[in-house]
């Protein structure tokens, strides 16, 4: 130990007999036990033989460790100190003028200096063996009823065990046992302050060093505010990792060590643990709160939720470890960070909902395709579903979740243990409903009503597929998917009806009486115009999902091609012999299939299709 530190920690000659007179006398009158003065003086002489040997002023024993040199002698040293204490108590009460009392006082000073030195040496030289990882593997509890014989027995057992435990564990166990023995001896003699001072200085340096090696920095709010997104993301990931280590090993290891070394005094345990860890722990748990003070984008909500999850999962351990009144500030700081994170996350979710509702763009999406708002919103909502576990605890106390306008019947599959729909399911379904309402407004932008329905079919199909392919399916349930799949089919049906009505109506009804060649010409020409108009428009329309696109083409072909084939076969013969027949009959039934295969690719096509094969023929949709 440095001379200045040792001089401040070692005892001065001011430790007088008057301080000993206040010690509780183990030999009360009720015990009827009296030691003779002769016996007490013999105890002092016996103590002198071993205590004097280990006097720090001795040139040989000054640099030698008592507990490392001879463990049995170390136990005898501790026993002689306690015998010396009993002898001093006896002489103070029975013969305060005895010359042996002065000798005993001097021996006690020598003994306390030696024990203080040993305490310091054990803490210093066993830093690696008393590291948090080694210590945190022990039980948190410490015996409050151990006696000297138990200590000796535990040491003997450890030494006998030999190879049954690792060398690191063996040295760690012995060091902790020695520290406990010394601490209890010094505290019982009224020298607890000196012991505690050494312990706090050394163990706090170890904690600070541990936090430093973990990479825990002291940030200011202004520093965090200036960080770019990538740097902040890296710092948050690092904080989550090192905080788990700090709580589960560093701080837990310290409380285990404190509880063991100072098992006899809860007050000293609290004082030591608080002095060692409070500052570093408070700084560590304040970081998430500093993060919340900066303005966060929508994408950063996932980082905040990861922070929230980390603190939330560690909360029981934090409350358990920092259970002292003097470390209450640490628990409150961790709780404050948790609350602030939850508030920030809820604010971002609220702003996200508001962003959807306030979207005022009036530019129609080309071809009735997927709106950018649909893509961005569903990407965000499906990502939220990946955090459903922690999100449920964030929004469970949110008044919006409790007063949601969505009825229970809106969900039929996802229910909690009490039969109600989980708050997170309600909240995410509500966000999707807000999006659907906005898409209804967007559909009104299109002048062509059939294109409006195609737009709705496209976007709702995208939403349903997003739900089906992500964790949203577990939160919203199978019935939600079925219900909205039916809506997609209804939108598609409405589109077909509106987009192809003119084409169907251009053909004569089946119960129409025989028509003249001129009437047949007019029907063919009317069909040509309406079909070409529908074809020209709908080749520029978009259905991005291949499955939905094929379903629409097949559905249209099944309705249109058989109707036209029947008309074609019936009235083409009527026009046989007409000049320029190709001007009136431009499409064969097989041509229609080829033309329909060009629809919904977002590219307007002029002229006839040159495709040699028809998608609809390959699927057996055109009757032969």
PDB file of N, CA, C and O in Angstrom, residues 393-420:
ATOM      1  N   UNK A 393     -46.338  -4.401 -23.422  1.00  0.00           N
ATOM      2  CA  UNK A 393     -46.153  -3.774 -22.112  1.00  0.00           C
ATOM      3  C   UNK A 393     -46.049  -2.261 -22.228  1.00  0.00           C
ATOM      4  O   UNK A 393     -46.305  -1.543 -21.259  1.00  0.00           O
ATOM      5  N   UNK A 394     -45.689  -1.768 -23.405  1.00  0.00           N
ATOM      6  CA  UNK A 394     -45.567  -0.318 -23.606  1.00  0.00           C
ATOM      7  C   UNK A 394     -46.927   0.331 -23.783  1.00  0.00           C
ATOM      8  O   UNK A 394     -47.187   1.416 -23.268  1.00  0.00           O
ATOM      9  N   UNK A 395     -47.821  -0.347 -24.515  1.00  0.00           N
ATOM     10  CA  UNK A 395     -49.109   0.280 -24.834  1.00  0.00           C
ATOM     11  C   UNK A 395     -50.236  -0.185 -23.930  1.00  0.00           C
ATOM     12  O   UNK A 395     -51.350   0.328 -24.037  1.00  0.00           O
ATOM     13  N   UNK A 396     -49.957  -1.142 -23.027  1.00  0.00           N
ATOM     14  CA  UNK A 396     -51.044  -1.691 -22.218  1.00  0.00           C
ATOM     15  C   UNK A 396     -51.703  -0.627 -21.349  1.00  0.00           C
ATOM     16  O   UNK A 396     -52.904  -0.690 -21.074  1.00  0.00           O
ATOM     17  N   UNK A 397     -50.940   0.366 -20.903  1.00  0.00           N
ATOM     18  CA  UNK A 397     -51.506   1.422 -20.073  1.00  0.00           C
ATOM     19  C   UNK A 397     -51.886   2.652 -20.877  1.00  0.00           C
ATOM     20  O   UNK A 397     -52.236   3.691 -20.311  1.00  0.00           O
ATOM     21  N   UNK A 398     -51.807   2.539 -22.190  1.00  0.00           N
ATOM     22  CA  UNK A 398     -52.139   3.670 -23.045  1.00  0.00           C
ATOM     23  C   UNK A 398     -53.661   3.808 -23.139  1.00  0.00           C
ATOM     24  O   UNK A 398     -54.339   2.859 -23.545  1.00  0.00           O
ATOM     25  N   UNK A 399     -54.213   4.960 -22.783  1.00  0.00           N
ATOM     26  CA  UNK A 399     -55.666   5.147 -22.842  1.00  0.00           C
ATOM     27  C   UNK A 399     -56.245   4.844 -24.216  1.00  0.00           C
ATOM     28  O   UNK A 399     -57.357   4.345 -24.327  1.00  0.00           O
ATOM     29  N   UNK A 400     -55.476   5.110 -25.290  1.00  0.00           N
ATOM     30  CA  UNK A 400     -55.974   4.827 -26.634  1.00  0.00           C
ATOM     31  C   UNK A 400     -56.304   3.357 -26.802  1.00  0.00           C
ATOM     32  O   UNK A 400     -57.255   2.996 -27.469  1.00  0.00           O
ATOM     33  N   UNK A 401     -55.464   2.519 -26.208  1.00  0.00           N
ATOM     34  CA  UNK A 401     -55.671   1.076 -26.359  1.00  0.00           C
ATOM     35  C   UNK A 401     -56.953   0.635 -25.684  1.00  0.00           C
ATOM     36  O   UNK A 401     -57.648  -0.243 -26.166  1.00  0.00           O
ATOM     37  N   UNK A 402     -57.292   1.291 -24.565  1.00  0.00           N
ATOM     38  CA  UNK A 402     -58.489   0.879 -23.818  1.00  0.00           C
ATOM     39  C   UNK A 402     -59.763   1.422 -24.440  1.00  0.00           C
ATOM     40  O   UNK A 402     -60.822   0.859 -24.296  1.00  0.00           O
ATOM     41  N   UNK A 403     -59.668   2.574 -25.141  1.00  0.00           N
ATOM     42  CA  UNK A 403     -60.863   3.205 -25.687  1.00  0.00           C
ATOM     43  C   UNK A 403     -60.914   3.064 -27.206  1.00  0.00           C
ATOM     44  O   UNK A 403     -61.507   3.872 -27.884  1.00  0.00           O
ATOM     45  N   UNK A 404     -60.258   2.031 -27.732  1.00  0.00           N
ATOM     46  CA  UNK A 404     -60.238   1.831 -29.176  1.00  0.00           C
ATOM     47  C   UNK A 404     -61.650   1.622 -29.697  1.00  0.00           C
ATOM     48  O   UNK A 404     -62.459   0.910 -29.100  1.00  0.00           O
ATOM     49  N   UNK A 405     -61.984   2.244 -30.846  1.00  0.00           N
ATOM     50  CA  UNK A 405     -63.328   2.074 -31.414  1.00  0.00           C
ATOM     51  C   UNK A 405     -63.530   0.711 -32.051  1.00  0.00           C
ATOM     52  O   UNK A 405     -64.626   0.395 -32.498  1.00  0.00           O
ATOM     53  N   UNK A 406     -62.491  -0.109 -32.111  1.00  0.00           N
ATOM     54  CA  UNK A 406     -62.639  -1.430 -32.720  1.00  0.00           C
ATOM     55  C   UNK A 406     -63.400  -2.353 -31.779  1.00  0.00           C
ATOM     56  O   UNK A 406     -62.982  -2.554 -30.638  1.00  0.00           O
ATOM     57  N   UNK A 407     -64.488  -2.944 -32.226  1.00  0.00           N
ATOM     58  CA  UNK A 407     -65.221  -3.889 -31.359  1.00  0.00           C
ATOM     59  C   UNK A 407     -64.486  -5.215 -31.254  1.00  0.00           C
ATOM     60  O   UNK A 407     -63.631  -5.534 -32.075  1.00  0.00           O
ATOM     61  N   UNK A 408     -64.840  -6.000 -30.233  1.00  0.00           N
ATOM     62  CA  UNK A 408     -64.223  -7.306 -30.063  1.00  0.00           C
ATOM     63  C   UNK A 408     -64.485  -8.199 -31.272  1.00  0.00           C
ATOM     64  O   UNK A 408     -63.671  -9.053 -31.624  1.00  0.00           O
ATOM     65  N   UNK A 409     -65.627  -7.998 -31.937  1.00  0.00           N
ATOM     66  CA  UNK A 409     -65.972  -8.835 -33.081  1.00  0.00           C
ATOM     67  C   UNK A 409     -65.047  -8.596 -34.262  1.00  0.00           C
ATOM     68  O   UNK A 409     -65.021  -9.374 -35.217  1.00  0.00           O
ATOM     69  N   UNK A 410     -64.286  -7.501 -34.211  1.00  0.00           N
ATOM     70  CA  UNK A 410     -63.323  -7.215 -35.284  1.00  0.00           C
ATOM     71  C   UNK A 410     -62.238  -8.288 -35.300  1.00  0.00           C
ATOM     72  O   UNK A 410     -61.617  -8.545 -36.314  1.00  0.00           O
ATOM     73  N   UNK A 411     -62.037  -8.927 -34.157  1.00  0.00           N
ATOM     74  CA  UNK A 411     -61.080 -10.025 -34.040  1.00  0.00           C
ATOM     75  C   UNK A 411     -61.843 -11.253 -33.574  1.00  0.00           C
ATOM     76  O   UNK A 411     -62.668 -11.167 -32.696  1.00  0.00           O
ATOM     77  N   UNK A 412     -61.499 -12.373 -34.145  1.00  0.00           N
ATOM     78  CA  UNK A 412     -62.116 -13.609 -33.692  1.00  0.00           C
ATOM     79  C   UNK A 412     -61.088 -14.657 -33.321  1.00  0.00           C
ATOM     80  O   UNK A 412     -61.397 -15.625 -32.646  1.00  0.00           O
ATOM     81  N   UNK A 413     -59.868 -14.463 -33.770  1.00  0.00           N
ATOM     82  CA  UNK A 413     -58.823 -15.456 -33.494  1.00  0.00           C
ATOM     83  C   UNK A 413     -57.918 -15.094 -32.331  1.00  0.00           C
ATOM     84  O   UNK A 413     -57.784 -15.872 -31.399  1.00  0.00           O
ATOM     85  N   UNK A 414     -57.238 -13.917 -32.357  1.00  0.00           N
ATOM     86  CA  UNK A 414     -56.242 -13.635 -31.312  1.00  0.00           C
ATOM     87  C   UNK A 414     -56.885 -13.205 -30.003  1.00  0.00           C
ATOM     88  O   UNK A 414     -57.432 -12.116 -29.899  1.00  0.00           O
ATOM     89  N   UNK A 415     -56.864 -14.058 -29.018  1.00  0.00           N
ATOM     90  CA  UNK A 415     -57.405 -13.710 -27.704  1.00  0.00           C
ATOM     91  C   UNK A 415     -56.403 -14.067 -26.632  1.00  0.00           C
ATOM     92  O   UNK A 415     -55.604 -14.985 -26.788  1.00  0.00           O
ATOM     93  N   UNK A 416     -56.433 -13.336 -25.539  1.00  0.00           N
ATOM     94  CA  UNK A 416     -55.552 -13.609 -24.408  1.00  0.00           C
ATOM     95  C   UNK A 416     -56.218 -14.628 -23.498  1.00  0.00           C
ATOM     96  O   UNK A 416     -57.292 -15.140 -23.799  1.00  0.00           O
ATOM     97  N   UNK A 417     -55.579 -14.882 -22.370  1.00  0.00           N
ATOM     98  CA  UNK A 417     -56.089 -15.885 -21.445  1.00  0.00           C
ATOM     99  C   UNK A 417     -57.477 -15.577 -20.929  1.00  0.00           C
ATOM    100  O   UNK A 417     -58.266 -16.482 -20.667  1.00  0.00           O
ATOM    101  N   UNK A 418     -57.814 -14.297 -20.790  1.00  0.00           N
ATOM    102  CA  UNK A 418     -59.130 -13.932 -20.260  1.00  0.00           C
ATOM    103  C   UNK A 418     -60.178 -13.786 -21.359  1.00  0.00           C
ATOM    104  O   UNK A 418     -61.291 -13.338 -21.115  1.00  0.00           O
ATOM    105  N   UNK A 419     -59.797 -14.160 -22.599  1.00  0.00           N
ATOM    106  CA  UNK A 419     -60.761 -14.128 -23.690  1.00  0.00           C
ATOM    107  C   UNK A 419     -60.835 -12.811 -24.420  1.00  0.00           C
ATOM    108  O   UNK A 419     -61.530 -12.703 -25.432  1.00  0.00           O
ATOM    109  N   UNK A 420     -60.140 -11.789 -23.943  1.00  0.00           N
ATOM    110  CA  UNK A 420     -60.179 -10.492 -24.601  1.00  0.00           C
ATOM    111  C   UNK A 420     -59.051 -10.392 -25.629  1.00  0.00           C
ATOM    112  O   UNK A 420     -58.083 -11.146 -25.584  1.00  0.00           O
TER     113      UNK A 420
END
